[in-house]
Coordinates of C-alpha atoms in Angstrom, one line a residue:
M1 CA 159.2 17.8 114.7
G2 CA 155.7 16.3 114.7
M3 CA 152.6 17.6 113.2
S4 CA 150.7 20.1 114.4
L5 CA 147.2 19.4 115.7
G6 CA 144.4 20.6 113.4
S7 CA 141.9 22.8 114.9
S8 CA 139.1 20.8 115.4
E9 CA 141.9 18.1 117.9
L10 CA 143.0 21.5 119.3
K11 CA 139.7 22.3 120.3
S12 CA 139.1 19.0 121.8
A13 CA 142.3 19.7 124.0
L14 CA 141.5 22.9 125.6
R15 CA 141.3 21.0 129.1
G16 CA 142.4 21.2 132.0
I17 CA 144.9 24.2 132.9
I18 CA 146.8 26.4 130.1
G19 CA 149.7 27.7 131.4
F20 CA 150.7 31.1 130.8
G21 CA 154.7 31.4 130.8
V22 CA 157.3 34.0 131.6
T23 CA 159.9 35.4 129.1
P24 CA 163.0 35.2 131.7
F25 CA 165.3 37.8 130.6
R26 CA 169.1 38.8 131.9
E27 CA 170.0 41.3 133.4
D28 CA 171.0 43.0 130.1
L29 CA 167.3 42.5 129.0
S30 CA 168.4 40.1 126.4
V31 CA 165.9 36.8 126.4
D32 CA 167.3 33.8 128.2
I33 CA 166.6 30.9 126.0
E34 CA 168.3 28.1 128.6
A35 CA 166.1 29.5 130.9
L36 CA 162.7 29.6 128.9
R37 CA 163.3 25.9 128.0
Q38 CA 163.7 25.1 131.3
N39 CA 160.5 26.7 132.2
A40 CA 158.2 25.2 129.1
S41 CA 159.5 21.7 130.2
F42 CA 158.2 22.6 134.0
L43 CA 154.9 23.7 132.7
A44 CA 154.7 20.6 130.1
K45 CA 154.7 18.6 133.3
H46 CA 151.7 20.3 134.9
C47 CA 149.6 22.2 132.3
E48 CA 147.3 20.5 129.5
V49 CA 148.4 23.3 127.2
V50 CA 151.6 25.4 127.4
T51 CA 150.9 29.2 126.0
P52 CA 154.3 31.5 125.7
L53 CA 154.2 34.8 124.4
A54 CA 150.6 36.2 126.2
G55 CA 150.9 39.2 128.4
N56 CA 152.1 36.8 131.0
G57 CA 155.0 36.4 128.3
E58 CA 155.8 39.7 128.0
I59 CA 154.8 40.3 123.4
Y60 CA 154.4 43.7 124.2
S61 CA 158.1 44.4 124.6
L62 CA 159.4 41.9 122.1
S63 CA 160.8 42.6 118.6
P64 CA 159.1 40.3 116.1
E65 CA 162.7 38.4 115.8
E66 CA 162.6 37.4 119.4
H67 CA 158.9 36.4 119.5
K68 CA 159.8 34.0 116.6
T69 CA 162.8 32.6 118.7
I70 CA 160.8 32.5 121.9
G71 CA 157.9 30.6 120.0
Q72 CA 160.0 28.1 118.0
A73 CA 162.1 27.4 121.5
V74 CA 159.2 26.9 123.5
V75 CA 157.6 24.4 120.5
E76 CA 161.1 22.3 120.3
E77 CA 161.0 22.0 124.0
V78 CA 157.5 20.7 124.7
H79 CA 155.8 19.8 121.4
G80 CA 154.6 16.0 121.3
R81 CA 153.9 16.3 125.4
R82 CA 151.4 19.2 125.3
P83 CA 150.0 21.5 122.4
V84 CA 151.8 24.8 122.3
V85 CA 149.3 27.6 121.7
V86 CA 151.1 31.4 120.8
G87 CA 150.3 35.0 121.5
V88 CA 150.5 37.1 118.7
G89 CA 148.8 40.4 118.6
L90 CA 150.1 44.4 118.8
T91 CA 149.1 44.9 115.0
M92 CA 147.1 43.3 112.5
P93 CA 149.9 42.6 110.2
I94 CA 152.1 42.1 113.0
A95 CA 149.7 39.0 114.3
R96 CA 149.3 37.7 110.8
E97 CA 153.2 37.3 110.1
M98 CA 153.2 36.0 113.7
A99 CA 150.6 33.1 112.9
K100 CA 152.2 32.3 109.3
A101 CA 155.5 32.3 111.8
A102 CA 154.3 29.9 114.4
E103 CA 152.2 27.9 111.6
A104 CA 156.0 27.4 110.0
Y105 CA 157.5 26.6 112.9
G106 CA 154.9 23.9 114.6
A107 CA 152.9 25.4 117.0
D108 CA 149.5 24.3 117.4
G109 CA 147.6 26.9 117.7
I110 CA 147.3 31.1 118.5
L111 CA 145.9 33.2 121.2
V112 CA 145.3 36.8 118.9
L113 CA 145.7 39.1 121.8
P114 CA 143.1 42.1 121.5
P115 CA 143.7 45.0 119.5
Y116 CA 145.2 48.6 121.0
F117 CA 142.8 50.5 119.3
T118 CA 139.5 49.4 121.2
H119 CA 136.8 51.9 120.4
A120 CA 135.9 49.5 117.5
N121 CA 132.4 48.1 116.7
D122 CA 131.4 44.7 116.1
D123 CA 131.8 44.7 112.0
G124 CA 135.6 46.5 112.4
L125 CA 136.5 44.2 115.3
F126 CA 135.2 40.6 113.2
E127 CA 137.7 41.7 110.0
Y128 CA 140.3 42.1 112.6
Y129 CA 140.1 38.9 113.8
R130 CA 138.8 37.2 110.7
S131 CA 142.1 38.3 108.4
I132 CA 144.5 37.1 111.6
A133 CA 142.6 33.8 111.2
A134 CA 142.9 33.5 106.9
A135 CA 146.9 34.1 107.5
T136 CA 146.8 30.5 109.2
K137 CA 145.2 27.3 109.2
L138 CA 146.1 26.9 113.1
G139 CA 143.3 27.2 115.4
V140 CA 142.4 30.7 116.9
I141 CA 141.3 31.4 120.2
L142 CA 140.0 34.5 120.9
F143 CA 141.3 36.9 123.8
Q144 CA 138.2 39.1 126.0
T145 CA 139.0 41.5 127.9
H146 CA 137.9 44.8 129.6
A147 CA 138.4 46.5 126.6
V148 CA 137.8 44.3 123.6
N149 CA 134.7 42.4 124.7
F150 CA 132.3 40.2 122.0
S151 CA 129.0 40.4 122.0
P152 CA 126.9 37.5 121.4
P153 CA 125.8 38.4 117.5
L154 CA 129.5 38.9 116.6
L155 CA 130.7 35.5 118.7
R156 CA 128.0 34.0 116.3
R157 CA 129.7 35.0 113.2
L158 CA 133.2 34.4 114.6
A159 CA 132.1 31.3 115.0
E160 CA 131.5 30.4 111.3
V161 CA 135.2 31.0 110.5
P162 CA 136.6 27.9 110.2
N163 CA 139.5 27.7 112.4
I164 CA 138.4 30.3 115.4
I165 CA 138.0 27.5 118.0
G166 CA 138.2 28.9 121.3
M167 CA 137.9 31.9 123.3
K168 CA 139.5 33.3 126.6
D169 CA 137.5 35.5 129.0
E170 CA 140.1 37.7 131.1
H171 CA 137.3 40.1 131.7
G172 CA 135.1 37.7 134.2
D173 CA 131.5 39.5 134.2
M174 CA 129.7 36.2 134.2
D175 CA 126.2 37.6 133.1
Q176 CA 127.9 38.5 129.7
F177 CA 129.8 35.3 129.8
V178 CA 126.1 33.4 130.4
R179 CA 124.6 34.7 126.9
Q180 CA 128.3 34.1 125.6
W181 CA 128.2 30.4 126.4
A182 CA 124.4 30.4 125.2
A183 CA 125.4 31.4 121.6
V184 CA 128.5 29.4 121.1
A185 CA 129.2 27.2 123.7
D186 CA 128.4 24.4 120.6
R187 CA 131.2 26.0 118.5
M188 CA 133.3 27.2 120.6
A189 CA 135.5 25.7 124.0
L190 CA 135.0 28.8 126.3
L191 CA 137.8 29.2 128.7
C192 CA 137.9 30.3 132.2
G193 CA 140.4 33.4 131.7
V194 CA 141.0 34.5 135.1
G195 CA 142.7 32.3 136.5
E196 CA 141.9 29.9 139.6
I197 CA 140.1 32.4 141.4
L198 CA 136.7 32.3 139.5
A199 CA 137.6 29.1 138.3
P200 CA 134.5 26.8 139.8
C201 CA 132.0 29.5 138.7
Y202 CA 132.8 28.7 135.0
F203 CA 133.2 25.0 135.7
A204 CA 129.8 25.6 137.1
L205 CA 128.6 26.3 133.9
G206 CA 130.6 23.4 131.9
V207 CA 133.7 25.3 131.0
K208 CA 136.4 22.7 131.0
A209 CA 139.7 25.1 131.0
F210 CA 141.3 27.7 133.3
T211 CA 144.3 29.7 132.7
S212 CA 146.9 29.9 135.1
G213 CA 150.1 31.7 135.7
L214 CA 150.0 31.0 139.5
V215 CA 150.9 27.1 137.7
N216 CA 154.7 28.6 137.1
F217 CA 155.6 28.0 140.4
M218 CA 152.8 26.6 142.8
P219 CA 151.5 23.8 140.2
K220 CA 150.3 21.3 143.1
T221 CA 147.4 23.8 144.3
C222 CA 146.6 24.2 141.0
R223 CA 146.6 20.5 140.1
R224 CA 144.1 19.5 143.5
I225 CA 141.9 22.6 142.2
L226 CA 141.6 20.9 139.1
H227 CA 140.9 17.8 140.2
H228 CA 138.2 18.7 142.5
L229 CA 136.0 21.0 139.5
E230 CA 136.4 18.0 137.2
A231 CA 135.3 15.5 140.1
G232 CA 132.1 18.4 140.6
E233 CA 133.5 19.7 143.9
L234 CA 133.0 23.0 143.6
E235 CA 132.8 23.9 147.2
E236 CA 136.3 22.1 147.7
A237 CA 137.9 23.8 145.0
S238 CA 136.4 27.4 146.2
R239 CA 137.9 26.3 149.8
V240 CA 141.7 25.6 148.1
V241 CA 141.3 28.6 146.3
E242 CA 140.6 31.2 149.0
Q243 CA 143.5 29.7 151.4
E244 CA 145.9 29.0 149.1
T245 CA 145.7 31.4 145.9
L246 CA 143.6 34.2 147.4
A247 CA 146.4 36.5 148.8
I248 CA 148.4 36.1 145.6
Y249 CA 145.7 37.1 143.8
D250 CA 145.6 40.5 145.8
L251 CA 149.1 41.3 145.4
R252 CA 148.8 41.0 142.0
V253 CA 145.8 43.3 141.2
K254 CA 147.4 45.8 143.9
R255 CA 148.5 48.0 141.1
P256 CA 149.3 47.9 137.1
G257 CA 151.8 45.5 135.6
Y258 CA 151.5 43.6 138.8
R259 CA 150.3 40.5 137.2
T260 CA 153.7 39.4 135.7
L261 CA 155.7 40.8 137.9
V262 CA 154.0 39.0 141.3
I263 CA 154.8 35.8 139.0
K264 CA 158.3 36.3 137.8
E265 CA 159.2 37.4 141.6
A266 CA 157.7 34.2 143.1
M267 CA 159.4 31.8 140.6
N268 CA 162.4 33.4 141.1
L269 CA 162.3 33.3 145.2
C270 CA 161.3 29.3 144.8
G271 CA 164.0 28.5 143.2
L272 CA 162.8 28.7 139.2
N273 CA 164.5 31.1 136.7
A274 CA 162.3 33.4 136.0
G275 CA 164.8 36.8 135.3
R276 CA 163.7 40.1 135.3
V277 CA 161.3 41.8 133.7
R278 CA 161.6 44.5 130.3
P279 CA 160.6 48.0 130.5
P280 CA 158.4 49.0 130.4
L281 CA 157.4 46.9 133.3
A282 CA 160.0 47.8 136.4
P283 CA 161.1 45.3 139.1
L284 CA 158.7 45.0 142.3
P285 CA 159.0 47.0 144.8
E286 CA 161.0 45.5 148.0
Q287 CA 157.8 45.8 150.4
D288 CA 155.8 44.4 147.9
R289 CA 158.7 41.9 147.6
Q290 CA 158.7 40.8 151.3
A291 CA 155.1 40.6 151.7
L292 CA 155.2 38.2 148.5
R293 CA 158.0 35.8 150.5
A294 CA 155.7 35.9 153.4
I295 CA 152.7 34.6 151.5
L296 CA 154.9 31.9 149.7
E297 CA 156.8 31.2 153.2
K298 CA 153.3 30.6 155.3
L299 CA 152.5 28.3 151.7
E300 CA 155.9 26.3 152.3
L301 CA 156.3 27.4 148.8
L302 CA 160.2 28.1 149.6
R303 CA 161.4 24.7 150.5
G304 CA 162.3 21.6 148.9
D305 CA 162.3 21.1 145.3
P306 CA 159.7 23.5 142.9
A307 CA 158.1 20.3 140.9
A308 CA 157.1 18.9 144.1
R309 CA 155.4 21.4 145.1

C-alpha cells in the first residue's frame, strides 16, 4: 500500500466530484465486503475522491470494528487510483480512535461528522474538532449541517489548526456561505455538500468540488454537470441538474432517511449491489420504490451496463 496524501496534497485534490459511498448489508444485516469493494471500484472510476462511512454509508449503525473493516477494504480497493476520505464521528473519543485507525490503514483524510450534542458554543465546537484533528496527521474536513454551523470567527480559528484543510457545507445557506468564503477560502477547501442541485451556485462563487450520492448509479450525468461547471457553463449545468436530477432529489427529501434509502434502491434497480439498509432505517415503501423505478426508466438508467450510464 502506498503512502497517504499529506494534508496540503489532499487539500489540492479536493476538486471535481467527491463520491459518497454506501455500505451494503446482506439480508442478515452483515456487511457485504465483496459488494463494498465492487462499489468502491465503481466510484473510483467516476469520482476524484472516494468517501465511505459518512451518512450515506450509515456510519451511525456500525460497530467500531465494522467501521475499521469497511474503511480498510475501501482503501485497499482504490488506493493509488483516488484519494480516500473516511467519515468519522459519533463521539469525540470514538472519532479520535476512528481517525487513528484510518491513518494506520492508509486513508488520505477524514471527514468529521457533526457531534450529536449540538447545543454547543464556538469554544466547545473548537475543542471538539481540535481534539479529533490532534489524533491524526491526516487532513481533516469539517462537516456543516443545519444542526452544526460554523461562524466565520470559529472557522478562522479552526483554519489555524494545521491539518484542518476543508469544510463540506450541507446547510446550503448561501448568505452564510458567502461570509464563510470571505473568511477562510484562502486557507480551506470549501465544498458544495448538497450535491448536484446547488453545485452551480457554489461554483459561481469559486468552489471547485461537489459531493455526490447520485454518482453511485448515474455517473455520466454527474460527469456532464461537472464538465459544464468547470467550463463556466453554469446555465448548461443547471439545465442538466433540472432535467436529470431534480425528480430524484425531490424523492430523497420526501421523508427523513430517504437520502440513503433512495440511493441504495436506485443502485439495486440499476443492477448494482447496494444491499439493504440496517435499522433504524427501513426499506423504501413499495409506492416510492415504484416512483423511483419510473424516474430511472424515464432517464433510461435501467438498461445496459451501469458503468456506461
